[in-house]
């Protein structure tokens, strides 16, 4: 029997803000001194995170989101009790700060409007508010153009 999963596409359209002052005041030209050369600092290279292991029997679902806030799926149906590997792909080019996307799967009975209001003010938590954690079954990371994230649940 197919079980419909309630899904909220928590589309996080973030406004990228920057401020520049095109009319910066510059000090009069002074005698140019050679810049001190700093010794190169070797940064520690962190190992890439281990690839997520997707069980062979998992139902694989891929959602694609673009720079126009459009997604290729409106609904996901999987057999009840299935393990699901959900991949979100941002097929656009715009960075996460300006057009980030994530997917949040909420528990049945969750007030979606209440969750959405809370999520809108949870920018510092990538729009997945910890205050609403009990309502979240799973959530992808917030991703930008060209990125993807997979969660298994």
PDB file of C-alpha atoms in Angstrom, residues 11-149:
ATOM      1  CA  UNK A  11      12.480  26.897  -0.250  1.00  0.00           C
ATOM      2  CA  UNK A  12      14.861  29.281   1.218  1.00  0.00           C
ATOM      3  CA  UNK A  13      15.160  32.332  -0.907  1.00  0.00           C
ATOM      4  CA  UNK A  14      17.689  34.410   0.879  1.00  0.00           C
ATOM      5  CA  UNK A  15      18.432  37.976   0.051  1.00  0.00           C
ATOM      6  CA  UNK A  16      22.122  38.496  -0.328  1.00  0.00           C
ATOM      7  CA  UNK A  17      23.068  41.813   1.063  1.00  0.00           C
ATOM      8  CA  UNK A  18      26.262  43.645   0.587  1.00  0.00           C
ATOM      9  CA  UNK A  19      27.216  47.214   0.939  1.00  0.00           C
ATOM     10  CA  UNK A  20      29.986  48.961  -0.860  1.00  0.00           C
ATOM     11  CA  UNK A  21      30.986  52.549  -0.758  1.00  0.00           C
ATOM     12  CA  UNK A  22      31.925  53.561  -4.266  1.00  0.00           C
ATOM     13  CA  UNK A  23      33.174  56.921  -3.106  1.00  0.00           C
ATOM     14  CA  UNK A  24      35.715  55.816  -0.552  1.00  0.00           C
ATOM     15  CA  UNK A  25      37.977  58.590   0.555  1.00  0.00           C
ATOM     16  CA  UNK A  26      41.560  57.820  -0.235  1.00  0.00           C
ATOM     17  CA  UNK A  27      44.491  59.278   1.618  1.00  0.00           C
ATOM     18  CA  UNK A  28      46.945  61.250  -0.473  1.00  0.00           C
ATOM     19  CA  UNK A  29      49.552  59.062  -2.102  1.00  0.00           C
ATOM     20  CA  UNK A  30      52.320  58.318   0.320  1.00  0.00           C
ATOM     21  CA  UNK A  31      55.698  56.849  -0.254  1.00  0.00           C
ATOM     22  CA  UNK A  32      55.085  53.247  -1.258  1.00  0.00           C
ATOM     23  CA  UNK A  33      56.818  50.827   1.069  1.00  0.00           C
ATOM     24  CA  UNK A  34      57.285  47.243   0.020  1.00  0.00           C
ATOM     25  CA  UNK A  35      54.776  45.034   1.760  1.00  0.00           C
ATOM     26  CA  UNK A  36      56.166  42.678   4.335  1.00  0.00           C
ATOM     27  CA  UNK A  37      56.148  39.139   3.083  1.00  0.00           C
ATOM     28  CA  UNK A  38      54.388  36.808   5.470  1.00  0.00           C
ATOM     29  CA  UNK A  39      55.581  33.243   5.651  1.00  0.00           C
ATOM     30  CA  UNK A  40      53.174  30.783   4.093  1.00  0.00           C
ATOM     31  CA  UNK A  41      50.976  29.085   6.653  1.00  0.00           C
ATOM     32  CA  UNK A  42      50.209  25.487   5.923  1.00  0.00           C
ATOM     33  CA  UNK A  43      46.543  24.799   6.489  1.00  0.00           C
ATOM     34  CA  UNK A  44      45.426  21.432   7.704  1.00  0.00           C
ATOM     35  CA  UNK A  45      43.532  19.571   5.050  1.00  0.00           C
ATOM     36  CA  UNK A  46      40.438  17.916   6.393  1.00  0.00           C
ATOM     37  CA  UNK A  47      39.385  14.609   4.978  1.00  0.00           C
ATOM     38  CA  UNK A  48      36.261  14.693   2.858  1.00  0.00           C
ATOM     39  CA  UNK A  49      33.216  13.421   4.711  1.00  0.00           C
ATOM     40  CA  UNK A  50      32.547   9.762   4.139  1.00  0.00           C
ATOM     41  CA  UNK A  51      30.067   9.115   1.369  1.00  0.00           C
ATOM     42  CA  UNK A  52      26.573   8.405   2.609  1.00  0.00           C
ATOM     43  CA  UNK A  53      25.842   4.729   2.347  1.00  0.00           C
ATOM     44  CA  UNK A  54      22.500   4.153   0.670  1.00  0.00           C
ATOM     45  CA  UNK A  55      21.000   0.725   1.334  1.00  0.00           C
ATOM     46  CA  UNK A  56      20.508  -1.314  -1.848  1.00  0.00           C
ATOM     47  CA  UNK A  57      16.794  -1.748  -1.130  1.00  0.00           C
ATOM     48  CA  UNK A  58      16.148   1.967  -0.479  1.00  0.00           C
ATOM     49  CA  UNK A  59      13.545   3.728  -2.600  1.00  0.00           C
ATOM     50  CA  UNK A  60      15.527   6.435  -4.391  1.00  0.00           C
ATOM     51  CA  UNK A  61      13.837   9.805  -4.876  1.00  0.00           C
ATOM     52  CA  UNK A  62      15.502  12.759  -6.607  1.00  0.00           C
ATOM     53  CA  UNK A  63      14.082  16.275  -6.372  1.00  0.00           C
ATOM     54  CA  UNK A  64      15.537  18.967  -8.616  1.00  0.00           C
ATOM     55  CA  UNK A  65      15.161  22.654  -7.791  1.00  0.00           C
ATOM     56  CA  UNK A  66      16.217  25.536 -10.026  1.00  0.00           C
ATOM     57  CA  UNK A  67      16.941  29.259  -9.801  1.00  0.00           C
ATOM     58  CA  UNK A  68      13.259  30.053 -10.491  1.00  0.00           C
ATOM     59  CA  UNK A  69      12.152  28.298  -7.286  1.00  0.00           C
ATOM     60  CA  UNK A  70      10.587  25.480  -9.316  1.00  0.00           C
ATOM     61  CA  UNK A  71      10.828  21.807  -8.445  1.00  0.00           C
ATOM     62  CA  UNK A  72      10.337  18.746 -10.624  1.00  0.00           C
ATOM     63  CA  UNK A  73       8.190  16.925  -8.024  1.00  0.00           C
ATOM     64  CA  UNK A  74       5.090  18.115  -6.196  1.00  0.00           C
ATOM     65  CA  UNK A  75       4.473  14.890  -4.294  1.00  0.00           C
ATOM     66  CA  UNK A  76       6.388  11.798  -3.207  1.00  0.00           C
ATOM     67  CA  UNK A  77       4.755   8.397  -2.712  1.00  0.00           C
ATOM     68  CA  UNK A  78       6.631   5.399  -1.377  1.00  0.00           C
ATOM     69  CA  UNK A  79       5.488   2.058   0.064  1.00  0.00           C
ATOM     70  CA  UNK A  80       4.829   2.267   3.820  1.00  0.00           C
ATOM     71  CA  UNK A  81       7.814   1.160   5.876  1.00  0.00           C
ATOM     72  CA  UNK A  82      10.312   1.701   3.054  1.00  0.00           C
ATOM     73  CA  UNK A  83      13.782   3.064   3.549  1.00  0.00           C
ATOM     74  CA  UNK A  84      14.019   6.206   1.424  1.00  0.00           C
ATOM     75  CA  UNK A  85      17.116   7.845  -0.043  1.00  0.00           C
ATOM     76  CA  UNK A  86      16.059  11.402  -0.878  1.00  0.00           C
ATOM     77  CA  UNK A  87      18.429  13.492  -2.976  1.00  0.00           C
ATOM     78  CA  UNK A  88      17.919  17.211  -3.508  1.00  0.00           C
ATOM     79  CA  UNK A  89      19.786  18.643  -6.492  1.00  0.00           C
ATOM     80  CA  UNK A  90      20.017  22.396  -7.062  1.00  0.00           C
ATOM     81  CA  UNK A  91      20.266  22.446 -10.864  1.00  0.00           C
ATOM     82  CA  UNK A  92      20.598  26.225 -10.982  1.00  0.00           C
ATOM     83  CA  UNK A  93      23.695  28.364 -10.717  1.00  0.00           C
ATOM     84  CA  UNK A  94      22.815  30.892  -8.016  1.00  0.00           C
ATOM     85  CA  UNK A  95      24.678  30.569  -4.700  1.00  0.00           C
ATOM     86  CA  UNK A  96      23.094  29.331  -1.486  1.00  0.00           C
ATOM     87  CA  UNK A  97      23.109  32.827   0.052  1.00  0.00           C
ATOM     88  CA  UNK A  98      20.857  34.137  -2.718  1.00  0.00           C
ATOM     89  CA  UNK A  99      18.798  31.096  -3.759  1.00  0.00           C
ATOM     90  CA  UNK A 100      19.291  28.274  -1.283  1.00  0.00           C
ATOM     91  CA  UNK A 101      17.006  25.235  -1.316  1.00  0.00           C
ATOM     92  CA  UNK A 102      16.319  22.491   1.174  1.00  0.00           C
ATOM     93  CA  UNK A 103      13.642  19.862   1.707  1.00  0.00           C
ATOM     94  CA  UNK A 104      12.017  19.227   5.063  1.00  0.00           C
ATOM     95  CA  UNK A 105       9.773  16.190   5.602  1.00  0.00           C
ATOM     96  CA  UNK A 106       7.330  16.837   8.426  1.00  0.00           C
ATOM     97  CA  UNK A 107       5.487  14.329  10.595  1.00  0.00           C
ATOM     98  CA  UNK A 108       1.823  13.696   9.836  1.00  0.00           C
ATOM     99  CA  UNK A 109      -0.407  16.124  11.709  1.00  0.00           C
ATOM    100  CA  UNK A 110       2.157  18.937  11.800  1.00  0.00           C
ATOM    101  CA  UNK A 111       0.693  22.410  11.337  1.00  0.00           C
ATOM    102  CA  UNK A 112       2.540  23.269   8.131  1.00  0.00           C
ATOM    103  CA  UNK A 113       1.691  26.984   8.329  1.00  0.00           C
ATOM    104  CA  UNK A 114       2.997  27.236  11.897  1.00  0.00           C
ATOM    105  CA  UNK A 115       6.175  25.426  10.878  1.00  0.00           C
ATOM    106  CA  UNK A 116       6.661  27.709   7.861  1.00  0.00           C
ATOM    107  CA  UNK A 117       6.332  30.845  10.000  1.00  0.00           C
ATOM    108  CA  UNK A 118       8.901  29.489  12.433  1.00  0.00           C
ATOM    109  CA  UNK A 119      11.220  28.456   9.585  1.00  0.00           C
ATOM    110  CA  UNK A 120      11.150  31.919   8.010  1.00  0.00           C
ATOM    111  CA  UNK A 121      12.809  33.354  11.096  1.00  0.00           C
ATOM    112  CA  UNK A 122      15.363  30.556  11.479  1.00  0.00           C
ATOM    113  CA  UNK A 123      17.921  31.807   8.962  1.00  0.00           C
ATOM    114  CA  UNK A 124      20.784  31.047  11.350  1.00  0.00           C
ATOM    115  CA  UNK A 125      19.592  27.411  11.417  1.00  0.00           C
ATOM    116  CA  UNK A 126      19.329  27.121   7.608  1.00  0.00           C
ATOM    117  CA  UNK A 127      15.556  27.510   7.950  1.00  0.00           C
ATOM    118  CA  UNK A 128      15.081  24.316   9.960  1.00  0.00           C
ATOM    119  CA  UNK A 129      14.119  25.701  13.380  1.00  0.00           C
ATOM    120  CA  UNK A 130      15.341  23.647  16.327  1.00  0.00           C
ATOM    121  CA  UNK A 131      12.218  24.733  18.224  1.00  0.00           C
ATOM    122  CA  UNK A 132      10.208  22.614  15.775  1.00  0.00           C
ATOM    123  CA  UNK A 133      12.564  19.587  15.787  1.00  0.00           C
ATOM    124  CA  UNK A 134       9.847  17.242  17.077  1.00  0.00           C
ATOM    125  CA  UNK A 135       7.875  17.840  13.868  1.00  0.00           C
ATOM    126  CA  UNK A 136      10.760  17.064  11.488  1.00  0.00           C
ATOM    127  CA  UNK A 137      11.244  13.543  10.160  1.00  0.00           C
ATOM    128  CA  UNK A 138      14.257  14.512   8.046  1.00  0.00           C
ATOM    129  CA  UNK A 139      15.736  17.576   6.367  1.00  0.00           C
ATOM    130  CA  UNK A 140      18.384  18.081   3.717  1.00  0.00           C
ATOM    131  CA  UNK A 141      21.114  20.657   4.071  1.00  0.00           C
ATOM    132  CA  UNK A 142      20.533  24.092   2.576  1.00  0.00           C
ATOM    133  CA  UNK A 143      22.277  23.976  -0.808  1.00  0.00           C
ATOM    134  CA  UNK A 144      23.155  26.401  -3.595  1.00  0.00           C
ATOM    135  CA  UNK A 145      23.533  26.129  -7.365  1.00  0.00           C
ATOM    136  CA  UNK A 146      25.295  22.989  -8.551  1.00  0.00           C
ATOM    137  CA  UNK A 147      25.142  21.333  -5.132  1.00  0.00           C
ATOM    138  CA  UNK A 148      23.211  18.308  -3.915  1.00  0.00           C
ATOM    139  CA  UNK A 149      22.467  16.570  -0.641  1.00  0.00           C
TER     140      UNK A 149
END
